PDB file of N, CA and C in Angstrom:
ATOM      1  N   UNK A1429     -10.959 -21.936   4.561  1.00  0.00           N
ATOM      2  CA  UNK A1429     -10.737 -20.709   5.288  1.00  0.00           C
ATOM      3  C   UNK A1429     -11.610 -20.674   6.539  1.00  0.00           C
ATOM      4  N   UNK A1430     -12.881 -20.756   6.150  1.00  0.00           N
ATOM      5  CA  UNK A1430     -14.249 -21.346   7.432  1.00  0.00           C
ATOM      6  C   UNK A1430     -13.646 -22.085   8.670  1.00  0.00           C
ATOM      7  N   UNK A1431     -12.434 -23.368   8.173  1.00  0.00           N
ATOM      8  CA  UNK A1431     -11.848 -24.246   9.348  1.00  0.00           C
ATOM      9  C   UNK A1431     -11.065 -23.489  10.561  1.00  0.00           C
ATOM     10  N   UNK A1432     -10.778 -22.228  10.210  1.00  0.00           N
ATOM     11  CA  UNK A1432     -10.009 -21.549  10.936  1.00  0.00           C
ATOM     12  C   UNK A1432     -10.705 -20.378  12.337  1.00  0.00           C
ATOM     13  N   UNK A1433     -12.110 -20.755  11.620  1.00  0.00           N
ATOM     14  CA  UNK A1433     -12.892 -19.812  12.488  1.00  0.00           C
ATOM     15  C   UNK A1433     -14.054 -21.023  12.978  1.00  0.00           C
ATOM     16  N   UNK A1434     -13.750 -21.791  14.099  1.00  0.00           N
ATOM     17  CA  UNK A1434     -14.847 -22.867  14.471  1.00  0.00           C
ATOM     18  C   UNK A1434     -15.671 -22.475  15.476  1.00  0.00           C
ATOM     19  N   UNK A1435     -15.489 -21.306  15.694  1.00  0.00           N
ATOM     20  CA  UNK A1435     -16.978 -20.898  16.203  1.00  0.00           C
ATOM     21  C   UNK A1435     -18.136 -20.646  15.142  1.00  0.00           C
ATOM     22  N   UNK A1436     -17.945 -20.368  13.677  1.00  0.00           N
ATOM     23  CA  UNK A1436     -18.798 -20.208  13.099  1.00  0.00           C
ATOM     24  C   UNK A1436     -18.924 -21.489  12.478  1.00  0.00           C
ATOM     25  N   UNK A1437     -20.318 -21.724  12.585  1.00  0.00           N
ATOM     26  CA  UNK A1437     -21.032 -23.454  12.040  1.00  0.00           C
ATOM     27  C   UNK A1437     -21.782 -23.475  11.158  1.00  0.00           C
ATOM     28  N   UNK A1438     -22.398 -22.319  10.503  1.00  0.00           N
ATOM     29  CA  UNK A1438     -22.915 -22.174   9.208  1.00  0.00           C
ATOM     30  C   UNK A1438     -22.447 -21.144   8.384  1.00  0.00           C
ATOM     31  N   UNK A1439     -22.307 -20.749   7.233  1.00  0.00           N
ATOM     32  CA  UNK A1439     -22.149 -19.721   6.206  1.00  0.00           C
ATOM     33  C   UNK A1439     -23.202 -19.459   5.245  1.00  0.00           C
ATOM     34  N   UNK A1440     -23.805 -18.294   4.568  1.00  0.00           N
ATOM     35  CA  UNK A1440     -24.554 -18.447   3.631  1.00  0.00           C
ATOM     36  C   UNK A1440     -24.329 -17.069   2.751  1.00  0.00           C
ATOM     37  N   UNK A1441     -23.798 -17.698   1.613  1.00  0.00           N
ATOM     38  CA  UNK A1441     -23.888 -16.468   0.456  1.00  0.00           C
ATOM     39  C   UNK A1441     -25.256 -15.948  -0.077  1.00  0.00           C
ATOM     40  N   UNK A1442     -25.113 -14.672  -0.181  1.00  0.00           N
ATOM     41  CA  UNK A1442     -26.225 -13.748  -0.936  1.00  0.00           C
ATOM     42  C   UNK A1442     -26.216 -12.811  -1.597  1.00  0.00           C
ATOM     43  N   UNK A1443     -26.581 -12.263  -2.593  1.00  0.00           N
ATOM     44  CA  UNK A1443     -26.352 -10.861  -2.887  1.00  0.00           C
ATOM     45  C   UNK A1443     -26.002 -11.581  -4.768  1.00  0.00           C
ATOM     46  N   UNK A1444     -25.460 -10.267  -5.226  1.00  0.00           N
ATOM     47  CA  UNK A1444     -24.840 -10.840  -6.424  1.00  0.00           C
ATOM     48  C   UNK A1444     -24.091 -11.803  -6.913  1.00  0.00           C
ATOM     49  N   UNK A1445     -23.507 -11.944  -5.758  1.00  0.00           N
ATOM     50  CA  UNK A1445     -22.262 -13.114  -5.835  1.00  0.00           C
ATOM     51  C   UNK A1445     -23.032 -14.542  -6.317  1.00  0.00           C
ATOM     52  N   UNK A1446     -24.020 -14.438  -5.348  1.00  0.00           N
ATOM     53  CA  UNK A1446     -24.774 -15.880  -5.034  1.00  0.00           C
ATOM     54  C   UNK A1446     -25.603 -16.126  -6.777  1.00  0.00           C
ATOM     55  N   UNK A1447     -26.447 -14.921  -7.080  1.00  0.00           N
ATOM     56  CA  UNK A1447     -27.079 -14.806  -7.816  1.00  0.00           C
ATOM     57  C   UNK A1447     -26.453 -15.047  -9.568  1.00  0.00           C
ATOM     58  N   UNK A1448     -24.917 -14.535  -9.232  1.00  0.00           N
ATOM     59  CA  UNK A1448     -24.038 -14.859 -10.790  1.00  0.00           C
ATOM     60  C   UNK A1448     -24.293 -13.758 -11.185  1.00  0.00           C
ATOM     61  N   UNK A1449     -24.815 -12.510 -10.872  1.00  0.00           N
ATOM     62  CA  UNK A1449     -24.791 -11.163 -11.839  1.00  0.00           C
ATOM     63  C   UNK A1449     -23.562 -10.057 -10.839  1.00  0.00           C
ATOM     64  N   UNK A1450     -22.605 -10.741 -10.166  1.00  0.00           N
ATOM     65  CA  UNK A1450     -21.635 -10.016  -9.505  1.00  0.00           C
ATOM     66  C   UNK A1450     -20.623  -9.558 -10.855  1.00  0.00           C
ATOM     67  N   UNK A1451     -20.199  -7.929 -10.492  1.00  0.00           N
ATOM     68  CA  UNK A1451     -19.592  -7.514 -11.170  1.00  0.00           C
ATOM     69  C   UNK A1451     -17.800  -7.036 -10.767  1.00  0.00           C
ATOM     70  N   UNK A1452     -16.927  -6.968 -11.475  1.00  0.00           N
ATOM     71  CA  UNK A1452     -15.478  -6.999 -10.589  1.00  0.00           C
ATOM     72  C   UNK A1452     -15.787  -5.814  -9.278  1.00  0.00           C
ATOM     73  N   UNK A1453     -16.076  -4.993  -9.290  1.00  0.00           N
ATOM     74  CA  UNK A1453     -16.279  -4.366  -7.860  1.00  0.00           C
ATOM     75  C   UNK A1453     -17.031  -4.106  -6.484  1.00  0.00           C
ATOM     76  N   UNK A1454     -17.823  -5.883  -7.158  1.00  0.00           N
ATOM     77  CA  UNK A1454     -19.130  -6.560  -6.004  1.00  0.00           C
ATOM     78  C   UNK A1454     -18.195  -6.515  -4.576  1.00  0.00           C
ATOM     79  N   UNK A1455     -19.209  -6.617  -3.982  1.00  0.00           N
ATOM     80  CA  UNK A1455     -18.743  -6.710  -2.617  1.00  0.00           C
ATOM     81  C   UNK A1455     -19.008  -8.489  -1.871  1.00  0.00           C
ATOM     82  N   UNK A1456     -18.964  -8.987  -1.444  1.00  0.00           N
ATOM     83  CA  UNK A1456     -19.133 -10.499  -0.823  1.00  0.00           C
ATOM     84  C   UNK A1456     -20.108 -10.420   0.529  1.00  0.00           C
ATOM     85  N   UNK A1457     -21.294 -11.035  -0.054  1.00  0.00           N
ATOM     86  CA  UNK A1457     -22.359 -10.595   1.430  1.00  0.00           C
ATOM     87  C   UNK A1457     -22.413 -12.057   1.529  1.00  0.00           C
ATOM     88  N   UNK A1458     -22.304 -12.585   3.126  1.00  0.00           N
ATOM     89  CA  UNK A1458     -22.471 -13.122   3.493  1.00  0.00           C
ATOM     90  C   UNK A1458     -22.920 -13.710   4.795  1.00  0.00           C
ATOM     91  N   UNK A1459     -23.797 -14.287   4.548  1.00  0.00           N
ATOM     92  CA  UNK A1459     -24.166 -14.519   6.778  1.00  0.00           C
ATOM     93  C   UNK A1459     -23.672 -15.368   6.934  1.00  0.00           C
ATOM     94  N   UNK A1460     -23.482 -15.215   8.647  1.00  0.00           N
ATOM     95  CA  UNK A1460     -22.414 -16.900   9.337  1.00  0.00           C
ATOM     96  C   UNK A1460     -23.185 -16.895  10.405  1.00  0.00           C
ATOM     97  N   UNK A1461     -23.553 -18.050  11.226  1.00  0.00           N
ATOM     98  CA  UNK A1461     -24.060 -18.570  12.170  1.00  0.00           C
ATOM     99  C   UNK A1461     -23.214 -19.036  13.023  1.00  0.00           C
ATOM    100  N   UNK A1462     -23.224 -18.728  14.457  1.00  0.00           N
ATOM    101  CA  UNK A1462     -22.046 -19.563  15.511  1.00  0.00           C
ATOM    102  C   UNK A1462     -22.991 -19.755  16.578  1.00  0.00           C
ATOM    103  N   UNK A1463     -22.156 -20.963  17.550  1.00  0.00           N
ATOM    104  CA  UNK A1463     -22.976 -21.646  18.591  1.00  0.00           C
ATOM    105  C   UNK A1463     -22.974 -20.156  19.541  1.00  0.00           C
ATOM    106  N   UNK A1464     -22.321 -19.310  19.457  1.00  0.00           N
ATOM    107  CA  UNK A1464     -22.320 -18.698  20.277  1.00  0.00           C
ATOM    108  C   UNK A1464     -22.439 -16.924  19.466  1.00  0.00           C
ATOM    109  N   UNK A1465     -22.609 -15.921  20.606  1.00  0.00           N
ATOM    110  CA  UNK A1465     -22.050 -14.715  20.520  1.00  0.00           C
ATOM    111  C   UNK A1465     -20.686 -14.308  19.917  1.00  0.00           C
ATOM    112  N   UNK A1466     -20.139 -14.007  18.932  1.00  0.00           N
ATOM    113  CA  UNK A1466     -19.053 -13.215  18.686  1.00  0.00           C
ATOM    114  C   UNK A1466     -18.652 -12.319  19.356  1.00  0.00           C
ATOM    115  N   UNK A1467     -16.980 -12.290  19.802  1.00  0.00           N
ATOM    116  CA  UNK A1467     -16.425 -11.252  20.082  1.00  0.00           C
ATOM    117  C   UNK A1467     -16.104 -10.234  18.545  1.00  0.00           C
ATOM    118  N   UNK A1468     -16.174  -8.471  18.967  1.00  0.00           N
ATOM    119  CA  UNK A1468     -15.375  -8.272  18.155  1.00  0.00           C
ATOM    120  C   UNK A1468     -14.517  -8.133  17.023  1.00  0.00           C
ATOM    121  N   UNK A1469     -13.854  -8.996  18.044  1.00  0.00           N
ATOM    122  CA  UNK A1469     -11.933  -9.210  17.607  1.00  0.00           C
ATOM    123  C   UNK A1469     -11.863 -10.357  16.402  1.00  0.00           C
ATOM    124  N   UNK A1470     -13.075 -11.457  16.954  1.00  0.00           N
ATOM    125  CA  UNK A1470     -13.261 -12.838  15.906  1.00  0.00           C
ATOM    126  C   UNK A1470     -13.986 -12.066  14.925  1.00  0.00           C
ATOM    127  N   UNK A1471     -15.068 -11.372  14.976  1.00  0.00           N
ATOM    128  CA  UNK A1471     -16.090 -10.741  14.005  1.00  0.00           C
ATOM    129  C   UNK A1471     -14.858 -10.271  12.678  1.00  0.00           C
ATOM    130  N   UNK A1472     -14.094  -9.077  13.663  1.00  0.00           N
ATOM    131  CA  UNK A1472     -12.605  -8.553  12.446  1.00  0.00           C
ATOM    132  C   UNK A1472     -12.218  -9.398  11.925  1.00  0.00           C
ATOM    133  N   UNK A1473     -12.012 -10.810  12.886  1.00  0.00           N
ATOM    134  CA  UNK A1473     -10.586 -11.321  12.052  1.00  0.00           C
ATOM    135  C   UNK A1473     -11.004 -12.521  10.689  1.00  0.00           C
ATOM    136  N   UNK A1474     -12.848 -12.310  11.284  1.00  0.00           N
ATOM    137  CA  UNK A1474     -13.291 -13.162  10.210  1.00  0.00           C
ATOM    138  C   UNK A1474     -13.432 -12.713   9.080  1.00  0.00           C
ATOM    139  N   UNK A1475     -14.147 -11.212   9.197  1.00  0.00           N
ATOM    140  CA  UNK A1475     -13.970 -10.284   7.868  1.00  0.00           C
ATOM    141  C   UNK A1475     -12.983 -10.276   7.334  1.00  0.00           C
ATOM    142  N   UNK A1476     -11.735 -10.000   7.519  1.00  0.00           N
ATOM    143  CA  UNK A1476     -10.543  -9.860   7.323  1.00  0.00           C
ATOM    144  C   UNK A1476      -9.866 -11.111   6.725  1.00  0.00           C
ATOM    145  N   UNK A1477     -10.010 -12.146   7.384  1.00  0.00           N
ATOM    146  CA  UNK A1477      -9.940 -13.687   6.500  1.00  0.00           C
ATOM    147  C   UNK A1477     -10.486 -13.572   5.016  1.00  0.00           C
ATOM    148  N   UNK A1478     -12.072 -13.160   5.065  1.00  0.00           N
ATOM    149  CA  UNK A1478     -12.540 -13.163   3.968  1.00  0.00           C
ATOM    150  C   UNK A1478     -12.353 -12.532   2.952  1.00  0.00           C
ATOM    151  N   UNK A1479     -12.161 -11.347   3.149  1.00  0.00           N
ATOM    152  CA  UNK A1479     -11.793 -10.223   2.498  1.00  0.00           C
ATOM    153  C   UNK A1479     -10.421 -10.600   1.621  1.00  0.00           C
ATOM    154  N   UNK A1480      -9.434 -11.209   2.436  1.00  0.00           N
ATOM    155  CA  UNK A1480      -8.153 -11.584   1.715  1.00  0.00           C
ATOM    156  C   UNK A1480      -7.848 -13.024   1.180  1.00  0.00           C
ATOM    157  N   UNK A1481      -9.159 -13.791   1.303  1.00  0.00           N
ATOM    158  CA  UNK A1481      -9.255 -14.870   0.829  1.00  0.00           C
ATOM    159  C   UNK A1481     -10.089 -14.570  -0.440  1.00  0.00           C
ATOM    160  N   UNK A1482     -10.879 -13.789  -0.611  1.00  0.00           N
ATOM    161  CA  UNK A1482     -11.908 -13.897  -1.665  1.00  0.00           C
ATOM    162  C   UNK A1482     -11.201 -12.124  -2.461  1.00  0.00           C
ATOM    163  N   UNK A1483     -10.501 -11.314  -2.191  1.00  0.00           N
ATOM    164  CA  UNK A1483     -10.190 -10.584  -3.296  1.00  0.00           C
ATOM    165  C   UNK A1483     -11.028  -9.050  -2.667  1.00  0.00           C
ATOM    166  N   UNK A1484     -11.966  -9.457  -1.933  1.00  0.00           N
ATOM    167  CA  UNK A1484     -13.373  -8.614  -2.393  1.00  0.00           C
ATOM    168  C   UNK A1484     -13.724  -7.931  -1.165  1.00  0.00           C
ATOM    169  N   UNK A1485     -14.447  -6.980  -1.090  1.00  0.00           N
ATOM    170  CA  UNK A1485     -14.903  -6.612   0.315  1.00  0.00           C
ATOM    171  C   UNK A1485     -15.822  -7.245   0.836  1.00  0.00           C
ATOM    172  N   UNK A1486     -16.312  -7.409   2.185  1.00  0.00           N
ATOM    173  CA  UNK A1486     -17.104  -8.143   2.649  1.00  0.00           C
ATOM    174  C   UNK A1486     -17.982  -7.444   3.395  1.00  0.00           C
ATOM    175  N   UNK A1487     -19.353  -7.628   3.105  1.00  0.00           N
ATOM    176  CA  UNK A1487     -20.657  -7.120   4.322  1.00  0.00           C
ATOM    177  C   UNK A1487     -20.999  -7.939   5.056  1.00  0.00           C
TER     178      UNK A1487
END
């Protein structure tokens, strides 16, 4: 899903998810690193990737 957004060059899970005590109405925290500034529009459409790739909401 990550391949689709190549401005971002790192990802890192945290929170419950990461930890294994996530429960069905966890949310998906995650940081991303890019060579650059985000627009926006990429910021949405990355949330939005995630969000419907993983089930879950995303912070």
């Amino acid at each position: 899903m990550l391949a689709r957004h190549p401005q971002v060059n790192f990802a890192m899970l945290f929170g419950s998810l990461a930890r294994g005590t996530a429960r069905p109405d966890s949310d998906l925290d995650l940081a991303v690193g890019a060579d650059r500034s985000l627009h926006a529009d990429e910021i949405i459409a990355l949330i939005s990737d995630l969000a419907m790739a993983t089930g879950r909401p995303v912070d």
